[in-house]
Short mmCIF file of C-alpha atoms in Angstrom, two decimals:
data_model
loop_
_atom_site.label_atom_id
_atom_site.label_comp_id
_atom_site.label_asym_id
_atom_site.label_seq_id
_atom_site.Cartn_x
_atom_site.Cartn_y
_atom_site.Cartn_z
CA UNK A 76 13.24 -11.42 -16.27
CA UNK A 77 9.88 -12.33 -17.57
CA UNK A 78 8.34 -13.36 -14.30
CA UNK A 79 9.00 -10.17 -12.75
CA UNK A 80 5.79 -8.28 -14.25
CA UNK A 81 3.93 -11.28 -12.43
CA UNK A 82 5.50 -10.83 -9.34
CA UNK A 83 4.57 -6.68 -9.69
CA UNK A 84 0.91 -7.95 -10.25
CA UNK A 85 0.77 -9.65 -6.68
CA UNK A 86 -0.87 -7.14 -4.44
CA UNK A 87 -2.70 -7.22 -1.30
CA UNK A 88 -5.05 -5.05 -0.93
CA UNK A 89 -7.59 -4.28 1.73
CA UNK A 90 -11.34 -4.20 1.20
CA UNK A 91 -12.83 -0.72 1.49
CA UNK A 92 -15.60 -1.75 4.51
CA UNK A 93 -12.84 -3.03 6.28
CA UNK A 94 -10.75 0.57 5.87
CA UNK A 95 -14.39 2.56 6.26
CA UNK A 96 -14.52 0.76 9.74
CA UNK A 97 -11.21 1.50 10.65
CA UNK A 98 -11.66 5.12 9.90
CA UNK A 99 -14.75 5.15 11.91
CA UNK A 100 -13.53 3.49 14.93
CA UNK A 101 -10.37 5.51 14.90
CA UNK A 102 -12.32 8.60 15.11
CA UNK A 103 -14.54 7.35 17.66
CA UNK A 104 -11.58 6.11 20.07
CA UNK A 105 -10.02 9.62 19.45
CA UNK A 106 -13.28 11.53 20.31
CA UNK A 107 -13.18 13.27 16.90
CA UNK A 108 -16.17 11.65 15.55
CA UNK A 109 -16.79 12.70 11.50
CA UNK A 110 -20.63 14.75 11.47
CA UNK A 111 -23.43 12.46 10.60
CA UNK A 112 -23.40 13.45 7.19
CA UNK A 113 -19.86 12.56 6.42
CA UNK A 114 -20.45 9.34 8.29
CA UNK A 115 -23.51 8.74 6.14
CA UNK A 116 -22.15 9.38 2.92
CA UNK A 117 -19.09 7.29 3.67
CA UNK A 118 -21.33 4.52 4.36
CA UNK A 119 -22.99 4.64 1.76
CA UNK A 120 -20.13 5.17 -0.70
CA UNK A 121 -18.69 2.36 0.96
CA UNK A 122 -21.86 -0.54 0.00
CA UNK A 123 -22.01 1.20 -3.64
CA UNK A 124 -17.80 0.11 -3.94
CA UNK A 125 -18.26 -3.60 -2.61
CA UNK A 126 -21.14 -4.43 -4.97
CA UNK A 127 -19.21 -3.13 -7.62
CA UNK A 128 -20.65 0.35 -8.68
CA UNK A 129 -17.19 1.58 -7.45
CA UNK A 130 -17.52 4.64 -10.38
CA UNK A 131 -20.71 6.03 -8.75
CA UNK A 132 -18.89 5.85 -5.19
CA UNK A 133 -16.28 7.79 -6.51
CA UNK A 134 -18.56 10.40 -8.05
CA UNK A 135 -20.47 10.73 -5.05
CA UNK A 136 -17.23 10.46 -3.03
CA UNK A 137 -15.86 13.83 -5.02
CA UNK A 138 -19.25 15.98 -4.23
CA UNK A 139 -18.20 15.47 -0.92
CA UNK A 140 -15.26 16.26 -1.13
CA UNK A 141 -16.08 19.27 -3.17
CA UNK A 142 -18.11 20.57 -0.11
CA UNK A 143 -15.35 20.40 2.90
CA UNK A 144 -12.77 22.80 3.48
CA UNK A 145 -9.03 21.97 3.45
CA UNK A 146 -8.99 23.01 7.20
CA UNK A 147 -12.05 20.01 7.56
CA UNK A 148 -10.92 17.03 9.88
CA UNK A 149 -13.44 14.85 7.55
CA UNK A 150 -11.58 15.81 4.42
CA UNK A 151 -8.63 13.51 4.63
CA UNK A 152 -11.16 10.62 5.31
CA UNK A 153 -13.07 11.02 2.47
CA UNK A 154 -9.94 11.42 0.72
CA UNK A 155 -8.86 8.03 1.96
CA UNK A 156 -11.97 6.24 1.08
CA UNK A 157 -11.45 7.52 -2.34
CA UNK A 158 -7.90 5.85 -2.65
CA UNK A 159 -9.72 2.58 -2.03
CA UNK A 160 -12.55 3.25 -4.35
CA UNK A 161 -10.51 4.53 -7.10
CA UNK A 162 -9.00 0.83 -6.41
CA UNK A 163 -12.38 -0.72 -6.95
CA UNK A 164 -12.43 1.29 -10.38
CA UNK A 165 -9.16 -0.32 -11.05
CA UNK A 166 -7.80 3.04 -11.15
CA UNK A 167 -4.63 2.53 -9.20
CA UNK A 168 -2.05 5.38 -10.54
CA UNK A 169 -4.90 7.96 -9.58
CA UNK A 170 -5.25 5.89 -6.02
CA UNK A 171 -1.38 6.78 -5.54
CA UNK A 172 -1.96 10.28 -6.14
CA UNK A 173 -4.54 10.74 -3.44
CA UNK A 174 -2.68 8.57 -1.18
CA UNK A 175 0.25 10.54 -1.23
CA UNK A 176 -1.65 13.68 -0.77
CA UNK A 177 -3.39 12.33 1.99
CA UNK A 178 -0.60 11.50 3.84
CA UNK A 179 1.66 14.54 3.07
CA UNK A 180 -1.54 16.56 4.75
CA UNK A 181 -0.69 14.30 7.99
CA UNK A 182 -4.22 14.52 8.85
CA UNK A 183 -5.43 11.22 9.14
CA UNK A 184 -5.45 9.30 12.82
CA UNK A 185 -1.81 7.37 13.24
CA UNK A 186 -3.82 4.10 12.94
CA UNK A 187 -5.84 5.33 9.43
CA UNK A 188 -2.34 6.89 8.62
CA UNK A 189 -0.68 3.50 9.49
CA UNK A 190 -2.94 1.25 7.27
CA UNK A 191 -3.01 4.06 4.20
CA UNK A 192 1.06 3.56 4.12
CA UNK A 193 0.86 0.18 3.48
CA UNK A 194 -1.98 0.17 1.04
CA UNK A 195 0.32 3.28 -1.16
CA UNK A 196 3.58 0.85 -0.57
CA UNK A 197 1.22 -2.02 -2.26
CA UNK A 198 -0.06 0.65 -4.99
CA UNK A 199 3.55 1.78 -6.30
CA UNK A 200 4.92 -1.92 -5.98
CA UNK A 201 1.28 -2.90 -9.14
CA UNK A 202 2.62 0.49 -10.48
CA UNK A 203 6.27 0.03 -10.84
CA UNK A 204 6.68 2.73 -9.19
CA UNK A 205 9.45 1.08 -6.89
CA UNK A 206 10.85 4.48 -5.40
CA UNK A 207 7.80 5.25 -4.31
CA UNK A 208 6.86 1.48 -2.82
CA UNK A 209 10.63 1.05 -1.39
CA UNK A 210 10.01 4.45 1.03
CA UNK A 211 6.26 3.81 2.01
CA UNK A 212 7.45 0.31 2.62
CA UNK A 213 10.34 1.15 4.75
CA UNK A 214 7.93 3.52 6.46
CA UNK A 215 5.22 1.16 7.52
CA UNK A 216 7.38 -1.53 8.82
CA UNK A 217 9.27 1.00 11.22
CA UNK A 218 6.10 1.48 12.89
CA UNK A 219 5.42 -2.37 13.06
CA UNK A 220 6.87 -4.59 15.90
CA UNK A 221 7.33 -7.20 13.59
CA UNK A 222 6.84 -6.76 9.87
CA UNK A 223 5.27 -9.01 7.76
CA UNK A 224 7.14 -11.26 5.04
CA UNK A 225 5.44 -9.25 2.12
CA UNK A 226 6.23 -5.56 3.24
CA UNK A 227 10.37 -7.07 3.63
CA UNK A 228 9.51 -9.22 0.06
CA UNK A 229 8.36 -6.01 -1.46
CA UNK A 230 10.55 -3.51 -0.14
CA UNK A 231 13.18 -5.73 -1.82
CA UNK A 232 12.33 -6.27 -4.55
CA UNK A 233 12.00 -2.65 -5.20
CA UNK A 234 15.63 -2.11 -4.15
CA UNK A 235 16.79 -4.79 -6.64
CA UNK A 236 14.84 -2.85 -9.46
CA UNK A 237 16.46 0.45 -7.81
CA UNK A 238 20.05 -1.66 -8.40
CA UNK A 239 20.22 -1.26 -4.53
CA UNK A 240 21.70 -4.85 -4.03
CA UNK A 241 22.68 -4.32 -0.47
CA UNK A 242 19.15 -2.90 0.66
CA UNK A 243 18.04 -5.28 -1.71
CA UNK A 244 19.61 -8.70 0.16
CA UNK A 245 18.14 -7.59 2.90
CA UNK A 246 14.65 -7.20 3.12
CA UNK A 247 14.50 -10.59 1.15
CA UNK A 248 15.98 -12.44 3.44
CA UNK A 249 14.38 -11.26 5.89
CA UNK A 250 11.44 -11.71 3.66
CA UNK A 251 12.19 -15.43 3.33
CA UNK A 252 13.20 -16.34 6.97
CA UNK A 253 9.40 -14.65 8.29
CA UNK A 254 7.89 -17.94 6.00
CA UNK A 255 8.07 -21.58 6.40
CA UNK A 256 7.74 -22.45 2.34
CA UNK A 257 9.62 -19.73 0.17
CA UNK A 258 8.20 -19.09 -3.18
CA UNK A 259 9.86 -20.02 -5.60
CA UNK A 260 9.81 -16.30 -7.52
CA UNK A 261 11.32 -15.16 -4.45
CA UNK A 262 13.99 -17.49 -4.22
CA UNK A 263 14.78 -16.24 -8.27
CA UNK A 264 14.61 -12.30 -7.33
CA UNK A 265 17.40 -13.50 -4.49
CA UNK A 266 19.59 -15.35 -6.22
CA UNK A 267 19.29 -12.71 -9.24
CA UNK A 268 20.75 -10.36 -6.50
CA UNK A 269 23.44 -12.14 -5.62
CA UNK A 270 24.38 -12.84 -8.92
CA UNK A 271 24.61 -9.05 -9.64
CA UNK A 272 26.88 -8.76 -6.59
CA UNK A 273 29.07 -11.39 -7.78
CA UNK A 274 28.04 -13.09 -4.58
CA UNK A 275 28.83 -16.65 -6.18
CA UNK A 276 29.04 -18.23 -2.69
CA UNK A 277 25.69 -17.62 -1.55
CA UNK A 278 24.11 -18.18 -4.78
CA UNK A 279 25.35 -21.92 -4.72
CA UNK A 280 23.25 -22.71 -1.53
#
């Protein structure tokens, strides 16, 4: 379906002052504060991505990373920063990559950890990559009392492209009961799922 390569463009993605203060509280609240250089470097990193010198971020972003150890509690927030920068850059395949790492390491603070899933769910969904989006999907919303519309929306979608119809009717009706107005592409991705299950019935309604 033609409209599905507009609905893969449709991501939501965080700003990277907004993740640089997360990462920054979180280490504060745990009492594993990054040094002052780290902190400073991040910071600044952080002002050259939102006013859109994103490539010098990143290259400044990588000589600091080039100088920690793997065994370095700062390394996996630099490493995170650099998903979101390389996001800036419009780099998003390489932003998986790191992301992934990043959260294999399980270094990051649950809360950075938390937020980093559902940016590499978002990542993979732009990507096409819907194996990939389907399990860091699944994996953010089991940590979330109630998950939001667009994790269920595309967490099914990505089982539909999987031909995972059962998975598939399910996160997108979920998706569509969480909202008062549907969209309209998501109404087409449902009934395109029923219609590949020979659900006729629902299909009609």
């Amino acid at each position: 379906m033609p409209y599905m390569n507009v609905l893969r463009s449709r991501t939501y993605m965080l700003p990277l002052l907004f993740v640089l203060s997360l990462v920054l509280a979180v280490s504060t609240v745990r009492g594993e504060s990054l040094s002052r250089e780290t902190r400073l470097k991040l910071q600044e990193a952080s002002k050259l991505t939102e006013t859109g010198k994103a490539r010098e971020a990143i290259r400044r972003l990588q000589l600091l990373e080039g100088t920690l150890q793997e065994k370095d509690d700062d390394l996996a927030m630099v490493r995170q920063c650099l998903v979101y920068a390389h996001i800036a850059a419009e780099e998003p395949a390489v932003a998986r990559d790191i992301a992934v790492k990043v959260l294999k390491g399980g270094q990051l603070p649950a809360e950075a950890a938390h937020a980093l899933t559902w940016m590499t769910a978002q990542i993979a969904y732009q990507l096409g990559d819907y194996r990939f989006c389907a399990r860091y999907a699944e994996q953010w919303m089991s940590a979330e009392r109630s998950p939001s519309a667009k994790a269920h929306f595309l967490a099914g979608f990505s089982y539909y492209q999987m031909k995972q119809p059962r998975k598939a009717e399910k996160h997108l009706e979920q998706a569509m009961a969480k909202v008062k107005q549907i969209p309209d592409d998501w109404r087409r991705v449902l009934l395109a799922v029923y219609l590949d299950g020979k659900q006729y019935r629902k299909a009609e309604t």
